[in-house]
């Protein structure tokens, strides 16, 4: 294993959720029991009750040992089929912010 594989755990749902929570996003684990033949590994929900963005991690897509993240908010702020191939949580966070996801500290405390 090289250092990039050891350090980058974005394809792991618990690590991905932790990093998003550390960045101020309310994040829920939704599902991670896809079949072995399914390229999806897990799905999380960002900003429930707000932008409500589902992110799904795909492994071996587009190539073997690679992964990408698809974003789905019902076509409100993300176009259908939008995906990112990245090793950086900062890229994910910036995309969420630029597409309307709210962080916990930016919400009305009465919600």
Tab-separated table of N, CA and C in Angstrom:
chain	number	residue	atom	x	y	z
A	1	UNK	N	0.831	-1.194	0.000
A	1	UNK	CA	0.000	0.000	0.000
A	1	UNK	C	0.869	1.247	0.000
A	2	UNK	N	0.536	2.201	-0.821
A	2	UNK	CA	1.305	3.438	-0.798
A	2	UNK	C	0.681	4.421	0.198
A	3	UNK	N	1.364	5.534	0.472
A	3	UNK	CA	0.891	6.487	1.467
A	3	UNK	C	-0.468	7.081	1.118
A	4	UNK	N	-0.746	7.282	-0.165
A	4	UNK	CA	-2.024	7.856	-0.572
A	4	UNK	C	-3.172	6.933	-0.147
A	5	UNK	N	-3.005	5.627	-0.320
A	5	UNK	CA	-4.042	4.678	0.063
A	5	UNK	C	-4.204	4.622	1.579
A	6	UNK	N	-3.134	4.736	2.314
A	6	UNK	CA	-3.207	4.676	3.762
A	6	UNK	C	-3.884	5.927	4.317
A	7	UNK	N	-3.512	7.103	3.819
A	7	UNK	CA	-4.001	8.360	4.367
A	7	UNK	C	-5.425	8.694	3.922
A	8	UNK	N	-5.776	8.374	2.693
A	8	UNK	CA	-7.066	8.772	2.166
A	8	UNK	C	-8.090	7.668	2.375
A	9	UNK	N	-9.059	7.946	3.227
A	9	UNK	CA	-10.095	6.966	3.520
A	9	UNK	C	-11.460	7.479	3.096
A	10	UNK	N	-11.502	8.388	2.142
A	10	UNK	CA	-12.781	8.965	1.744
A	10	UNK	C	-13.775	7.918	1.284
A	11	UNK	N	-13.305	6.798	0.774
A	11	UNK	CA	-14.239	5.767	0.328
A	11	UNK	C	-14.837	4.985	1.493
A	12	UNK	N	-14.400	5.264	2.721
A	12	UNK	CA	-14.957	4.639	3.911
A	12	UNK	C	-16.053	5.545	4.472
A	13	UNK	N	-17.256	5.016	4.611
A	13	UNK	CA	-18.406	5.837	5.021
A	13	UNK	C	-18.169	6.528	6.356
A	14	UNK	N	-17.660	5.828	7.350
A	14	UNK	CA	-17.492	6.435	8.677
A	14	UNK	C	-16.492	7.594	8.639
A	15	UNK	N	-15.408	7.458	7.880
A	15	UNK	CA	-14.428	8.526	7.746
A	15	UNK	C	-15.035	9.720	6.998
A	16	UNK	N	-15.743	9.443	5.913
A	16	UNK	CA	-16.382	10.483	5.106
A	16	UNK	C	-17.364	11.275	5.967
A	17	UNK	N	-18.209	10.574	6.734
A	17	UNK	CA	-19.191	11.234	7.601
A	17	UNK	C	-18.492	12.063	8.670
A	18	UNK	N	-17.449	11.514	9.280
A	18	UNK	CA	-16.713	12.247	10.318
A	18	UNK	C	-16.150	13.551	9.767
A	19	UNK	N	-15.530	13.477	8.601
A	19	UNK	CA	-14.932	14.677	8.012
A	19	UNK	C	-15.998	15.721	7.665
A	20	UNK	N	-17.157	15.290	7.181
A	20	UNK	CA	-18.219	16.242	6.879
A	20	UNK	C	-18.797	16.844	8.158
A	21	UNK	N	-18.958	16.032	9.195
A	21	UNK	CA	-19.432	16.559	10.485
A	21	UNK	C	-18.422	17.543	11.056
A	22	UNK	N	-17.133	17.223	10.942
A	22	UNK	CA	-16.080	18.145	11.392
A	22	UNK	C	-16.128	19.469	10.625
A	23	UNK	N	-16.648	19.431	9.403
A	23	UNK	CA	-16.773	20.635	8.571
A	23	UNK	C	-18.087	21.366	8.808
A	24	UNK	N	-18.888	20.885	9.754
A	24	UNK	CA	-20.104	21.589	10.135
A	24	UNK	C	-21.380	21.124	9.474
A	25	UNK	N	-21.353	20.019	8.745
A	25	UNK	CA	-22.549	19.527	8.073
A	25	UNK	C	-23.241	18.454	8.905
A	26	UNK	N	-24.569	18.567	9.011
A	26	UNK	CA	-25.325	17.457	9.579
A	26	UNK	C	-25.324	16.358	8.529
A	27	UNK	N	-24.906	15.177	8.935
A	27	UNK	CA	-24.713	14.076	7.987
A	27	UNK	C	-25.239	12.785	8.590
A	28	UNK	N	-26.058	12.082	7.831
A	28	UNK	CA	-26.609	10.802	8.275
A	28	UNK	C	-26.144	9.691	7.358
A	29	UNK	N	-25.742	8.560	7.950
A	29	UNK	CA	-25.491	7.352	7.155
A	29	UNK	C	-26.856	6.781	6.777
A	30	UNK	N	-27.048	6.498	5.508
A	30	UNK	CA	-28.333	6.002	5.025
A	30	UNK	C	-28.281	4.510	4.729
A	31	UNK	N	-27.283	4.078	3.966
A	31	UNK	CA	-27.270	2.672	3.543
A	31	UNK	C	-25.862	2.240	3.159
A	32	UNK	N	-25.501	1.015	3.538
A	32	UNK	CA	-24.200	0.471	3.140
A	32	UNK	C	-24.244	-1.036	2.925
A	33	UNK	N	-25.397	-1.580	2.627
A	33	UNK	CA	-25.550	-3.022	2.450
A	33	UNK	C	-25.817	-3.404	0.993
A	34	UNK	N	-25.155	-2.709	0.074
A	34	UNK	CA	-25.307	-3.062	-1.331
A	34	UNK	C	-24.658	-4.413	-1.588
A	35	UNK	N	-25.118	-5.117	-2.599
A	35	UNK	CA	-24.561	-6.441	-2.903
A	35	UNK	C	-23.118	-6.313	-3.401
A	36	UNK	N	-22.385	-7.400	-3.338
A	36	UNK	CA	-20.984	-7.424	-3.795
A	36	UNK	C	-20.854	-7.050	-5.269
A	37	UNK	N	-21.839	-7.411	-6.079
A	37	UNK	CA	-21.764	-7.121	-7.515
A	37	UNK	C	-22.159	-5.682	-7.846
A	38	UNK	N	-22.710	-4.959	-6.875
A	38	UNK	CA	-23.138	-3.575	-7.070
A	38	UNK	C	-21.941	-2.654	-6.853
A	39	UNK	N	-21.658	-1.708	-7.748
A	39	UNK	CA	-20.513	-0.811	-7.559
A	39	UNK	C	-20.730	0.223	-6.442
A	40	UNK	N	-21.976	0.395	-5.986
A	40	UNK	CA	-22.232	1.327	-4.881
A	40	UNK	C	-21.734	0.713	-3.576
A	41	UNK	N	-21.130	1.543	-2.728
A	41	UNK	CA	-20.631	1.066	-1.439
A	41	UNK	C	-21.440	1.610	-0.281
A	42	UNK	N	-21.816	2.873	-0.338
A	42	UNK	CA	-22.613	3.470	0.730
A	42	UNK	C	-23.270	4.748	0.230
A	43	UNK	N	-24.302	5.182	0.986
A	43	UNK	CA	-25.012	6.425	0.691
A	43	UNK	C	-25.204	7.189	1.994
A	44	UNK	N	-24.970	8.494	1.957
A	44	UNK	CA	-25.188	9.370	3.108
A	44	UNK	C	-26.101	10.517	2.686
A	45	UNK	N	-26.723	11.150	3.689
A	45	UNK	CA	-27.579	12.313	3.453
A	45	UNK	C	-26.960	13.513	4.141
A	46	UNK	N	-26.755	14.580	3.396
A	46	UNK	CA	-26.171	15.824	3.901
A	46	UNK	C	-27.284	16.863	4.031
A	47	UNK	N	-27.282	17.597	5.139
A	47	UNK	CA	-28.214	18.699	5.375
A	47	UNK	C	-29.673	18.249	5.271
A	48	UNK	N	-30.055	17.194	6.044
A	48	UNK	CA	-31.458	16.758	6.004
A	48	UNK	C	-32.379	17.881	6.472
A	49	UNK	N	-33.489	18.031	5.795
A	49	UNK	CA	-34.423	19.100	6.123
A	49	UNK	C	-34.057	20.422	5.484
A	50	UNK	N	-32.872	20.500	4.901
A	50	UNK	CA	-32.421	21.699	4.183
A	50	UNK	C	-32.285	21.343	2.716
A	51	UNK	N	-31.044	21.347	2.239
A	51	UNK	CA	-30.778	21.001	0.840
A	51	UNK	C	-31.016	19.516	0.569
A	52	UNK	N	-30.882	18.669	1.605
A	52	UNK	CA	-31.117	17.216	1.503
A	52	UNK	C	-30.422	16.602	0.294
A	53	UNK	N	-29.110	16.506	0.396
A	53	UNK	CA	-28.287	16.001	-0.699
A	53	UNK	C	-27.815	14.592	-0.372
A	54	UNK	N	-28.135	13.644	-1.237
A	54	UNK	CA	-27.646	12.282	-1.100
A	54	UNK	C	-26.317	12.168	-1.835
A	55	UNK	N	-25.329	11.590	-1.164
A	55	UNK	CA	-24.048	11.289	-1.809
A	55	UNK	C	-23.856	9.786	-1.741
A	56	UNK	N	-23.568	9.192	-2.881
A	56	UNK	CA	-23.304	7.759	-2.959
A	56	UNK	C	-21.884	7.544	-3.453
A	57	UNK	N	-21.159	6.655	-2.777
A	57	UNK	CA	-19.803	6.299	-3.172
A	57	UNK	C	-19.853	5.063	-4.067
A	58	UNK	N	-19.205	5.160	-5.217
A	58	UNK	CA	-19.078	4.043	-6.150
A	58	UNK	C	-17.624	3.609	-6.187
A	59	UNK	N	-17.387	2.293	-6.080
A	59	UNK	CA	-16.034	1.756	-6.206
A	59	UNK	C	-15.859	1.119	-7.568
A	60	UNK	N	-14.616	1.119	-8.048
A	60	UNK	CA	-14.260	0.546	-9.349
A	60	UNK	C	-14.974	1.272	-10.490
A	61	UNK	N	-15.168	2.566	-10.299
A	61	UNK	CA	-15.811	3.358	-11.312
A	61	UNK	C	-15.048	4.668	-11.431
A	62	UNK	N	-14.617	5.108	-12.518
A	62	UNK	CA	-14.811	4.505	-13.821
A	62	UNK	C	-13.864	3.338	-14.109
A	63	UNK	N	-12.782	3.183	-13.305
A	63	UNK	CA	-11.830	2.109	-13.524
A	63	UNK	C	-11.623	1.318	-12.246
A	64	UNK	N	-11.059	0.143	-12.390
A	64	UNK	CA	-10.786	-0.718	-11.240
A	64	UNK	C	-9.918	0.011	-10.208
A	65	UNK	N	-10.269	-0.141	-8.937
A	65	UNK	CA	-9.568	0.481	-7.801
A	65	UNK	C	-9.709	1.997	-7.759
A	66	UNK	N	-10.649	2.551	-8.478
A	66	UNK	CA	-10.959	3.973	-8.379
A	66	UNK	C	-12.358	4.105	-7.802
A	67	UNK	N	-12.682	5.302	-7.353
A	67	UNK	CA	-14.014	5.534	-6.825
A	67	UNK	C	-14.452	6.946	-7.150
A	68	UNK	N	-15.760	7.144	-7.136
A	68	UNK	CA	-16.308	8.478	-7.359
A	68	UNK	C	-17.552	8.645	-6.504
A	69	UNK	N	-17.973	9.889	-6.373
A	69	UNK	CA	-19.114	10.232	-5.542
A	69	UNK	C	-20.180	10.878	-6.414
A	70	UNK	N	-21.422	10.385	-6.313
A	70	UNK	CA	-22.533	11.008	-7.024
A	70	UNK	C	-23.343	11.837	-6.038
A	71	UNK	N	-23.916	12.923	-6.520
A	71	UNK	CA	-24.688	13.859	-5.711
A	71	UNK	C	-26.106	13.914	-6.271
A	72	UNK	N	-27.098	13.788	-5.395
A	72	UNK	CA	-28.487	13.834	-5.844
A	72	UNK	C	-29.322	14.621	-4.835
A	73	UNK	N	-29.914	15.693	-5.293
A	73	UNK	CA	-30.806	16.502	-4.447
A	73	UNK	C	-32.148	16.714	-5.141
A	74	UNK	N	-32.526	15.769	-6.000
A	74	UNK	CA	-33.781	15.905	-6.730
A	74	UNK	C	-33.712	16.960	-7.816
A	75	UNK	N	-32.509	17.215	-8.318
A	75	UNK	CA	-32.282	18.164	-9.418
A	75	UNK	C	-32.586	19.606	-9.037
A	76	UNK	N	-32.414	19.931	-7.761
A	76	UNK	CA	-32.639	21.310	-7.314
A	76	UNK	C	-31.391	22.148	-7.558
A	77	UNK	N	-30.245	21.726	-7.002
A	77	UNK	CA	-28.992	22.465	-7.180
A	77	UNK	C	-27.915	21.665	-7.914
A	78	UNK	N	-28.105	20.367	-8.019
A	78	UNK	CA	-27.167	19.514	-8.755
A	78	UNK	C	-27.875	18.971	-9.984
A	79	UNK	N	-27.203	19.013	-11.116
A	79	UNK	CA	-27.801	18.471	-12.332
A	79	UNK	C	-27.891	16.935	-12.203
A	80	UNK	N	-28.812	16.310	-12.921
A	80	UNK	CA	-28.951	14.851	-12.849
A	80	UNK	C	-27.640	14.149	-13.211
A	81	UNK	N	-27.262	13.179	-12.407
A	81	UNK	CA	-26.065	12.395	-12.675
A	81	UNK	C	-24.756	13.067	-12.303
A	82	UNK	N	-24.810	14.191	-11.558
A	82	UNK	CA	-23.575	14.891	-11.196
A	82	UNK	C	-22.699	13.998	-10.325
A	83	UNK	N	-21.409	13.931	-10.659
A	83	UNK	CA	-20.472	13.140	-9.860
A	83	UNK	C	-19.112	13.826	-9.812
A	84	UNK	N	-18.363	13.478	-8.776
A	84	UNK	CA	-16.989	13.965	-8.607
A	84	UNK	C	-16.076	12.782	-8.367
A	85	UNK	N	-14.928	12.829	-8.988
A	85	UNK	CA	-13.868	11.872	-8.715
A	85	UNK	C	-12.767	12.674	-8.042
A	86	UNK	N	-12.605	12.471	-6.729
A	86	UNK	CA	-11.646	13.267	-5.980
A	86	UNK	C	-11.096	12.479	-4.800
A	87	UNK	N	-9.914	12.867	-4.358
A	87	UNK	CA	-9.303	12.312	-3.150
A	87	UNK	C	-9.377	13.316	-2.007
A	88	UNK	N	-10.054	14.448	-2.222
A	88	UNK	CA	-10.017	15.551	-1.278
A	88	UNK	C	-11.384	15.851	-0.684
A	89	UNK	N	-11.480	15.824	0.649
A	89	UNK	CA	-12.732	16.208	1.299
A	89	UNK	C	-13.005	17.686	1.085
A	90	UNK	N	-11.962	18.487	0.919
A	90	UNK	CA	-12.157	19.917	0.684
A	90	UNK	C	-12.910	20.162	-0.620
A	91	UNK	N	-12.649	19.360	-1.633
A	91	UNK	CA	-13.367	19.487	-2.906
A	91	UNK	C	-14.849	19.182	-2.682
A	92	UNK	N	-15.141	18.145	-1.908
A	92	UNK	CA	-16.528	17.780	-1.592
A	92	UNK	C	-17.202	18.917	-0.819
A	93	UNK	N	-16.540	19.414	0.231
A	93	UNK	CA	-17.096	20.484	1.065
A	93	UNK	C	-17.370	21.734	0.229
A	94	UNK	N	-16.422	22.138	-0.585
A	94	UNK	CA	-16.612	23.328	-1.426
A	94	UNK	C	-17.772	23.159	-2.397
A	95	UNK	N	-17.907	21.966	-2.964
A	95	UNK	CA	-19.015	21.724	-3.890
A	95	UNK	C	-20.351	21.773	-3.145
A	96	UNK	N	-20.404	21.189	-1.948
A	96	UNK	CA	-21.640	21.241	-1.158
A	96	UNK	C	-22.031	22.680	-0.848
A	97	UNK	N	-21.061	23.474	-0.418
A	97	UNK	CA	-21.335	24.874	-0.077
A	97	UNK	C	-21.792	25.673	-1.296
A	98	UNK	N	-21.126	25.464	-2.425
A	98	UNK	CA	-21.482	26.222	-3.624
A	98	UNK	C	-22.826	25.795	-4.213
A	99	UNK	N	-23.322	24.628	-3.788
A	99	UNK	CA	-24.598	24.130	-4.296
A	99	UNK	C	-25.694	24.137	-3.233
A	100	UNK	N	-25.551	24.972	-2.208
A	100	UNK	CA	-26.664	25.234	-1.313
A	100	UNK	C	-26.778	24.417	-0.048
A	101	UNK	N	-25.811	23.559	0.262
A	101	UNK	CA	-25.887	22.794	1.511
A	101	UNK	C	-25.587	23.712	2.686
A	102	UNK	N	-26.405	23.621	3.719
A	102	UNK	CA	-26.208	24.449	4.898
A	102	UNK	C	-25.404	23.735	5.966
A	103	UNK	N	-24.638	24.504	6.705
A	103	UNK	CA	-23.893	23.962	7.832
A	103	UNK	C	-24.691	24.222	9.102
A	104	UNK	N	-24.446	23.416	10.129
A	104	UNK	CA	-25.217	23.515	11.380
A	104	UNK	C	-25.200	24.912	11.966
A	105	UNK	N	-24.065	25.572	12.003
A	105	UNK	CA	-23.976	26.876	12.647
A	105	UNK	C	-24.607	27.999	11.814
A	106	UNK	N	-24.984	27.718	10.581
A	106	UNK	CA	-25.622	28.742	9.731
A	106	UNK	C	-27.144	28.656	9.781
A	107	UNK	N	-27.680	27.659	10.446
A	107	UNK	CA	-29.112	27.449	10.494
A	107	UNK	C	-29.756	28.269	11.595
A	108	UNK	N	-31.022	28.506	11.441
A	108	UNK	CA	-31.822	29.165	12.462
A	108	UNK	C	-31.909	28.221	13.667
A	109	UNK	N	-31.492	28.652	14.871
A	109	UNK	CA	-31.499	27.762	16.041
A	109	UNK	C	-32.890	27.285	16.434
A	110	UNK	N	-33.951	27.913	15.953
A	110	UNK	CA	-35.303	27.475	16.290
A	110	UNK	C	-35.751	26.273	15.454
A	111	UNK	N	-34.957	25.894	14.442
A	111	UNK	CA	-35.329	24.746	13.587
A	111	UNK	C	-35.077	23.456	14.292
